Amino acid sequence: MACGGDDNKLSLDSIRDSLIRQEDTIIFNIIERIKYPTNPTLYKQPCSVNIPDFSGSLFQYLFQETEALQSKVGRYLSPEENPFFSNNLPDSIIPPTKCTPVLHPAAESVNVNEKILDVYINQILPLFCKEADDGNFATTAACDIHLLQALSRRIHYGKFVAEVKFRDCTDEYKPLILAKDRDALMKLLTFEAVEEMVKKRVAKKAMAFGQEVTLNDSTAKEVKCKVDPTLVSRLYDEWVMPLTKLVEVEYLLRRLD
């Protein structure tokens, strides 16, 4: 999705296929993260560990160092990837791929990772994880980073969704963009039937992926799941899809720049 040149590469069908695959990644990462409690000490500022010239949380430090390393090998050259800590990221040692961009250049200015990180720590983690500290901070942070990056990729795919919709219905979107009418754009982008289908699908996947598998032939009356499917549905309903539409609106408002 990062490169264009063939209009068939950028279609709602191809984007939809990618979003469906990303659901799998998000659910598996949730299952990994909920092995551990919330571990609130990890996110406290300042952290209890003395880190020279750093005043944030231990999690922030680990995340920034991870992104710096990934930046060096070209992760953020892709328009599908958006850093959480963009200040002072090192340049990539790998040259960018020569390809035709599919997004408007203004896409680089659309980044809602600050919102994603806030709701993740303060709302999503308490919803999925037991409130406690178990001391497994490095492993917990690694799970957090994988899950947050998966959520960020899914949410920022709204840029691609918005680009396709704009190309397909330019005459419909253009006056709303010129009028800076956020509410009208949001209404135009919202398809409740599709959102209901997504919520049902991710709940079903969570039940399938999270089932406890045993070799006992006896059929249990109640299936035990590693993650509550209703919580995964709620995750998409309250945060993933609304933030995706926010990305779409912010991108469209810059589309004519």
mmCIF file of C-alpha atoms in Angstrom:
data_model
loop_
_atom_site.group_PDB
_atom_site.id
_atom_site.type_symbol
_atom_site.label_atom_id
_atom_site.label_comp_id
_atom_site.label_asym_id
_atom_site.label_seq_id
_atom_site.Cartn_x
_atom_site.Cartn_y
_atom_site.Cartn_z
ATOM 1 C CA MET A 1 0.000 0.000 0.000
ATOM 2 C CA ALA A 2 2.984 2.294 0.435
ATOM 3 C CA CYS A 3 3.586 2.769 -3.285
ATOM 4 C CA GLY A 4 1.385 3.463 -6.263
ATOM 5 C CA GLY A 5 1.632 3.518 -10.012
ATOM 6 C CA ASP A 6 -1.321 1.255 -10.657
ATOM 7 C CA ASP A 7 -4.741 2.538 -9.590
ATOM 8 C CA ASN A 8 -5.787 -1.028 -8.787
ATOM 9 C CA LYS A 9 -3.338 -0.999 -5.902
ATOM 10 C CA LEU A 10 -5.414 1.638 -4.155
ATOM 11 C CA SER A 11 -8.986 0.461 -3.855
ATOM 12 C CA LEU A 12 -11.451 0.025 -1.048
ATOM 13 C CA ASP A 13 -11.326 -3.744 -1.581
ATOM 14 C CA SER A 14 -7.548 -3.919 -1.148
ATOM 15 C CA ILE A 15 -7.687 -1.631 1.880
ATOM 16 C CA ARG A 16 -10.532 -3.656 3.393
ATOM 17 C CA ASP A 17 -8.497 -6.860 2.966
ATOM 18 C CA SER A 18 -5.567 -5.254 4.754
ATOM 19 C CA LEU A 19 -7.751 -3.986 7.610
ATOM 20 C CA ILE A 20 -9.227 -7.460 8.088
ATOM 21 C CA ARG A 21 -5.740 -8.973 8.314
ATOM 22 C CA GLN A 22 -4.721 -6.278 10.781
ATOM 23 C CA GLU A 23 -7.576 -7.360 13.047
ATOM 24 C CA ASP A 24 -5.790 -10.682 13.502
ATOM 25 C CA THR A 25 -2.558 -8.944 14.521
ATOM 26 C CA ILE A 26 -4.323 -6.692 17.010
ATOM 27 C CA ILE A 27 -6.236 -9.553 18.646
ATOM 28 C CA PHE A 28 -3.160 -11.768 18.966
ATOM 29 C CA ASN A 29 -1.237 -8.855 20.496
ATOM 30 C CA ILE A 30 -4.060 -8.257 22.976
ATOM 31 C CA ILE A 31 -3.872 -11.920 24.003
ATOM 32 C CA GLU A 32 -0.127 -11.516 24.592
ATOM 33 C CA ARG A 33 -0.531 -8.283 26.586
ATOM 34 C CA ILE A 34 -3.220 -9.572 28.951
ATOM 35 C CA LYS A 35 -0.856 -12.237 30.243
ATOM 36 C CA TYR A 36 0.442 -9.420 32.451
ATOM 37 C CA PRO A 37 -1.343 -7.004 34.809
ATOM 38 C CA THR A 38 -1.552 -3.280 34.147
ATOM 39 C CA ASN A 39 1.879 -2.683 35.766
ATOM 40 C CA PRO A 40 1.179 1.025 36.432
ATOM 41 C CA THR A 41 4.723 1.622 37.725
ATOM 42 C CA LEU A 42 5.916 1.260 34.140
ATOM 43 C CA TYR A 43 4.035 4.410 33.075
ATOM 44 C CA LYS A 44 4.700 6.647 36.088
ATOM 45 C CA GLN A 45 6.590 9.897 35.563
ATOM 46 C CA PRO A 46 9.316 10.389 36.467
ATOM 47 C CA CYS A 47 10.377 6.756 36.456
ATOM 48 C CA SER A 48 11.987 5.155 39.479
ATOM 49 C CA VAL A 49 15.082 4.275 37.436
ATOM 50 C CA ASN A 50 17.730 6.978 37.160
ATOM 51 C CA ILE A 51 18.180 7.592 33.410
ATOM 52 C CA PRO A 52 20.605 10.446 32.589
ATOM 53 C CA ASP A 53 19.028 13.389 30.742
ATOM 54 C CA PHE A 54 15.580 11.776 30.742
ATOM 55 C CA SER A 55 12.528 12.676 32.827
ATOM 56 C CA GLY A 56 9.709 10.589 31.352
ATOM 57 C CA SER A 57 8.364 7.178 32.308
ATOM 58 C CA LEU A 58 10.292 3.960 31.916
ATOM 59 C CA PHE A 59 7.813 2.923 29.225
ATOM 60 C CA GLN A 60 8.381 6.140 27.314
ATOM 61 C CA TYR A 61 12.130 5.577 27.447
ATOM 62 C CA LEU A 62 11.854 1.998 26.165
ATOM 63 C CA PHE A 63 9.422 3.031 23.431
ATOM 64 C CA GLN A 64 11.585 5.946 22.270
ATOM 65 C CA GLU A 65 14.675 3.750 22.112
ATOM 66 C CA THR A 66 12.739 1.122 20.156
ATOM 67 C CA GLU A 67 11.473 3.663 17.643
ATOM 68 C CA ALA A 68 14.949 5.159 17.242
ATOM 69 C CA LEU A 69 16.360 1.758 16.303
ATOM 70 C CA GLN A 70 13.474 1.025 13.949
ATOM 71 C CA SER A 71 13.869 4.442 12.343
ATOM 72 C CA LYS A 72 17.488 3.644 11.514
ATOM 73 C CA VAL A 73 16.383 0.655 9.446
ATOM 74 C CA GLY A 74 13.651 2.510 7.589
ATOM 75 C CA ARG A 75 10.413 1.725 9.407
ATOM 76 C CA TYR A 76 9.115 5.278 9.184
ATOM 77 C CA LEU A 77 9.891 5.683 5.497
ATOM 78 C CA SER A 78 6.616 3.843 4.942
ATOM 79 C CA PRO A 79 3.428 5.943 4.969
ATOM 80 C CA GLU A 80 1.744 3.042 6.793
ATOM 81 C CA GLU A 81 3.911 3.685 9.859
ATOM 82 C CA ASN A 82 3.604 6.700 12.155
ATOM 83 C CA PRO A 83 5.994 7.218 15.087
ATOM 84 C CA PHE A 84 4.750 7.921 18.589
ATOM 85 C CA PHE A 85 7.856 9.964 19.448
ATOM 86 C CA SER A 86 8.828 11.793 16.278
ATOM 87 C CA ASN A 87 11.229 14.302 17.823
ATOM 88 C CA ASN A 88 14.880 13.626 17.031
ATOM 89 C CA LEU A 89 14.328 10.308 15.276
ATOM 90 C CA PRO A 90 17.545 9.258 13.524
ATOM 91 C CA ASP A 91 17.674 9.063 9.747
ATOM 92 C CA SER A 92 17.381 5.717 8.056
ATOM 93 C CA ILE A 93 20.573 3.985 6.957
ATOM 94 C CA ILE A 94 18.470 2.250 4.292
ATOM 95 C CA PRO A 95 17.592 4.411 1.271
ATOM 96 C CA PRO A 96 13.892 4.902 0.518
ATOM 97 C CA THR A 97 12.241 2.763 -2.131
ATOM 98 C CA LYS A 98 11.642 4.554 -5.421
ATOM 99 C CA CYS A 99 7.905 4.494 -5.969
ATOM 100 C CA THR A 100 4.965 6.716 -6.739
ATOM 101 C CA PRO A 101 3.279 7.970 -3.546
ATOM 102 C CA VAL A 102 -0.407 7.174 -3.244
ATOM 103 C CA LEU A 103 -1.167 9.697 -0.499
ATOM 104 C CA HIS A 104 -1.200 13.482 -0.605
ATOM 105 C CA PRO A 105 2.003 14.949 0.926
ATOM 106 C CA ALA A 106 -0.088 16.431 3.758
ATOM 107 C CA ALA A 107 -0.550 12.878 5.073
ATOM 108 C CA GLU A 108 2.718 13.237 6.972
ATOM 109 C CA SER A 109 1.156 15.900 9.199
ATOM 110 C CA VAL A 110 -1.725 13.633 10.296
ATOM 111 C CA ASN A 111 -0.713 11.718 13.392
ATOM 112 C CA VAL A 112 -3.074 10.857 16.267
ATOM 113 C CA ASN A 113 -0.647 8.660 18.195
ATOM 114 C CA GLU A 114 -0.746 11.007 21.178
ATOM 115 C CA LYS A 115 -4.477 10.282 21.519
ATOM 116 C CA ILE A 116 -3.926 6.560 20.951
ATOM 117 C CA LEU A 117 -1.283 6.382 23.677
ATOM 118 C CA ASP A 118 -3.457 8.315 26.137
ATOM 119 C CA VAL A 119 -6.547 6.127 25.736
ATOM 120 C CA TYR A 120 -4.385 2.987 25.704
ATOM 121 C CA ILE A 121 -2.766 3.653 29.074
ATOM 122 C CA ASN A 122 -5.729 5.271 30.819
ATOM 123 C CA GLN A 123 -8.734 3.399 29.389
ATOM 124 C CA ILE A 124 -7.826 0.310 27.368
ATOM 125 C CA LEU A 125 -5.304 -1.313 29.715
ATOM 126 C CA PRO A 126 -7.582 -1.062 32.796
ATOM 127 C CA LEU A 127 -10.359 -2.599 30.696
ATOM 128 C CA PHE A 128 -8.371 -5.662 29.622
ATOM 129 C CA CYS A 129 -5.805 -6.229 32.369
ATOM 130 C CA LYS A 130 -5.862 -6.924 36.079
ATOM 131 C CA GLU A 131 -4.821 -3.968 38.240
ATOM 132 C CA ALA A 132 -1.454 -4.938 39.758
ATOM 133 C CA ASP A 133 2.319 -4.729 39.452
ATOM 134 C CA ASP A 134 4.231 -7.950 38.806
ATOM 135 C CA GLY A 135 7.660 -6.488 38.001
ATOM 136 C CA ASN A 136 7.804 -7.821 34.436
ATOM 137 C CA PHE A 137 8.279 -4.332 33.064
ATOM 138 C CA ALA A 138 10.521 -5.060 30.074
ATOM 139 C CA THR A 139 8.298 -7.863 28.766
ATOM 140 C CA THR A 140 5.157 -5.838 29.418
ATOM 141 C CA ALA A 141 6.598 -2.845 27.558
ATOM 142 C CA ALA A 142 7.518 -5.053 24.599
ATOM 143 C CA CYS A 143 3.919 -6.308 24.414
ATOM 144 C CA ASP A 144 2.629 -2.742 24.732
ATOM 145 C CA ILE A 145 4.828 -1.540 21.882
ATOM 146 C CA HIS A 146 3.749 -4.321 19.528
ATOM 147 C CA LEU A 147 0.075 -3.706 20.313
ATOM 148 C CA LEU A 148 0.305 0.076 20.106
ATOM 149 C CA GLN A 149 2.087 -0.052 16.768
ATOM 150 C CA ALA A 150 -0.556 -2.446 15.431
ATOM 151 C CA LEU A 151 -3.345 -0.147 16.638
ATOM 152 C CA SER A 152 -1.594 2.882 15.181
ATOM 153 C CA ARG A 153 -1.159 1.209 11.798
ATOM 154 C CA ARG A 154 -4.843 0.218 11.746
ATOM 155 C CA ILE A 155 -6.068 3.652 12.751
ATOM 156 C CA HIS A 156 -3.801 5.595 10.402
ATOM 157 C CA TYR A 157 -4.970 3.427 7.510
ATOM 158 C CA GLY A 158 -7.775 5.947 7.562
ATOM 159 C CA LYS A 159 -5.535 8.064 5.331
ATOM 160 C CA PHE A 160 -5.736 5.438 2.595
ATOM 161 C CA VAL A 161 -9.479 5.023 3.110
ATOM 162 C CA ALA A 162 -9.982 8.778 2.826
ATOM 163 C CA GLU A 163 -7.838 9.012 -0.297
ATOM 164 C CA VAL A 164 -9.864 6.339 -2.101
ATOM 165 C CA LYS A 165 -13.171 7.900 -1.068
ATOM 166 C CA PHE A 166 -11.954 11.324 -2.187
ATOM 167 C CA ARG A 167 -10.893 10.000 -5.588
ATOM 168 C CA ASP A 168 -14.190 8.169 -6.053
ATOM 169 C CA CYS A 169 -16.407 11.093 -5.017
ATOM 170 C CA THR A 170 -14.299 14.231 -5.435
ATOM 171 C CA ASP A 171 -17.274 16.417 -6.332
ATOM 172 C CA GLU A 172 -19.029 15.376 -3.126
ATOM 173 C CA TYR A 173 -16.055 15.867 -0.802
ATOM 174 C CA LYS A 174 -14.484 18.995 -2.281
ATOM 175 C CA PRO A 175 -17.109 21.572 -1.147
ATOM 176 C CA LEU A 176 -17.122 20.126 2.374
ATOM 177 C CA ILE A 177 -13.330 20.320 2.515
ATOM 178 C CA LEU A 178 -13.326 23.917 1.268
ATOM 179 C CA ALA A 179 -15.949 24.770 3.893
ATOM 180 C CA LYS A 180 -13.887 22.996 6.593
ATOM 181 C CA ASP A 181 -17.092 21.231 7.613
ATOM 182 C CA ARG A 182 -15.815 18.509 9.947
ATOM 183 C CA ASP A 183 -19.264 17.336 10.998
ATOM 184 C CA ALA A 184 -20.468 16.876 7.434
ATOM 185 C CA LEU A 185 -17.294 15.021 6.484
ATOM 186 C CA MET A 186 -17.651 12.735 9.482
ATOM 187 C CA LYS A 187 -21.263 12.006 8.554
ATOM 188 C CA LEU A 188 -20.302 11.272 4.952
ATOM 189 C CA LEU A 189 -17.570 8.880 6.095
ATOM 190 C CA THR A 190 -19.745 6.964 8.557
ATOM 191 C CA PHE A 191 -21.397 3.694 7.528
ATOM 192 C CA GLU A 192 -23.086 2.219 10.585
ATOM 193 C CA ALA A 193 -23.881 -1.123 8.936
ATOM 194 C CA VAL A 194 -20.209 -1.644 8.093
ATOM 195 C CA GLU A 195 -19.157 -0.697 11.627
ATOM 196 C CA GLU A 196 -21.609 -3.207 13.124
ATOM 197 C CA MET A 197 -20.193 -5.899 10.862
ATOM 198 C CA VAL A 198 -16.647 -5.069 11.975
ATOM 199 C CA LYS A 199 -17.602 -5.260 15.663
ATOM 200 C CA LYS A 200 -19.232 -8.650 15.172
ATOM 201 C CA ARG A 201 -16.286 -9.967 13.163
ATOM 202 C CA VAL A 202 -13.609 -8.973 15.686
ATOM 203 C CA ALA A 203 -15.670 -10.461 18.524
ATOM 204 C CA LYS A 204 -15.962 -13.723 16.602
ATOM 205 C CA LYS A 205 -12.228 -13.716 15.871
ATOM 206 C CA ALA A 206 -11.417 -13.061 19.522
ATOM 207 C CA MET A 207 -13.517 -16.084 20.487
ATOM 208 C CA ALA A 208 -11.833 -18.265 17.852
ATOM 209 C CA PHE A 209 -8.242 -17.112 18.471
ATOM 210 C CA GLY A 210 -8.567 -17.046 22.246
ATOM 211 C CA GLN A 211 -10.096 -20.452 22.891
ATOM 212 C CA GLU A 212 -8.291 -22.711 25.313
ATOM 213 C CA VAL A 213 -7.335 -25.814 23.323
ATOM 214 C CA THR A 214 -7.204 -29.173 25.125
ATOM 215 C CA LEU A 215 -6.900 -32.792 24.044
ATOM 216 C CA ASN A 216 -9.864 -33.764 26.159
ATOM 217 C CA ASP A 217 -12.592 -35.130 23.908
ATOM 218 C CA SER A 218 -15.369 -34.105 26.258
ATOM 219 C CA THR A 219 -17.187 -31.043 24.989
ATOM 220 C CA ALA A 220 -17.330 -28.260 27.508
ATOM 221 C CA LYS A 221 -20.653 -26.485 27.865
ATOM 222 C CA GLU A 222 -18.923 -23.132 28.118
ATOM 223 C CA VAL A 223 -15.979 -22.115 25.936
ATOM 224 C CA LYS A 224 -13.158 -20.480 27.887
ATOM 225 C CA CYS A 225 -11.512 -17.554 26.092
ATOM 226 C CA LYS A 226 -8.206 -15.876 26.846
ATOM 227 C CA VAL A 227 -9.749 -12.513 25.968
ATOM 228 C CA ASP A 228 -13.356 -11.404 26.371
ATOM 229 C CA PRO A 229 -14.788 -11.041 22.822
ATOM 230 C CA THR A 230 -17.162 -8.304 23.959
ATOM 231 C CA LEU A 231 -14.188 -6.202 25.083
ATOM 232 C CA VAL A 232 -12.530 -6.551 21.680
ATOM 233 C CA SER A 233 -15.780 -5.428 20.054
ATOM 234 C CA ARG A 234 -15.896 -2.495 22.466
ATOM 235 C CA LEU A 235 -12.273 -1.616 21.654
ATOM 236 C CA TYR A 236 -13.219 -1.184 18.004
ATOM 237 C CA ASP A 237 -16.506 0.542 18.766
ATOM 238 C CA GLU A 238 -15.223 3.141 21.225
ATOM 239 C CA TRP A 239 -11.662 3.768 20.051
ATOM 240 C CA VAL A 240 -10.374 2.103 16.888
ATOM 241 C CA MET A 241 -13.140 3.102 14.473
ATOM 242 C CA PRO A 242 -13.750 6.616 15.897
ATOM 243 C CA LEU A 243 -10.030 7.403 15.784
ATOM 244 C CA THR A 244 -9.808 6.004 12.250
ATOM 245 C CA LYS A 245 -12.578 8.358 11.152
ATOM 246 C CA LEU A 246 -10.796 11.225 12.913
ATOM 247 C CA VAL A 247 -7.709 10.429 10.808
ATOM 248 C CA GLU A 248 -9.876 10.372 7.680
ATOM 249 C CA VAL A 249 -11.347 13.792 8.443
ATOM 250 C CA GLU A 250 -7.971 15.335 9.325
ATOM 251 C CA TYR A 251 -6.481 13.974 6.103
ATOM 252 C CA LEU A 252 -9.363 15.197 3.958
ATOM 253 C CA LEU A 253 -9.170 18.692 5.465
ATOM 254 C CA ARG A 254 -5.593 18.862 4.142
ATOM 255 C CA ARG A 255 -6.276 17.054 0.863
ATOM 256 C CA LEU A 256 -6.620 20.245 -1.223
ATOM 257 C CA ASP A 257 -3.578 21.998 0.257
#
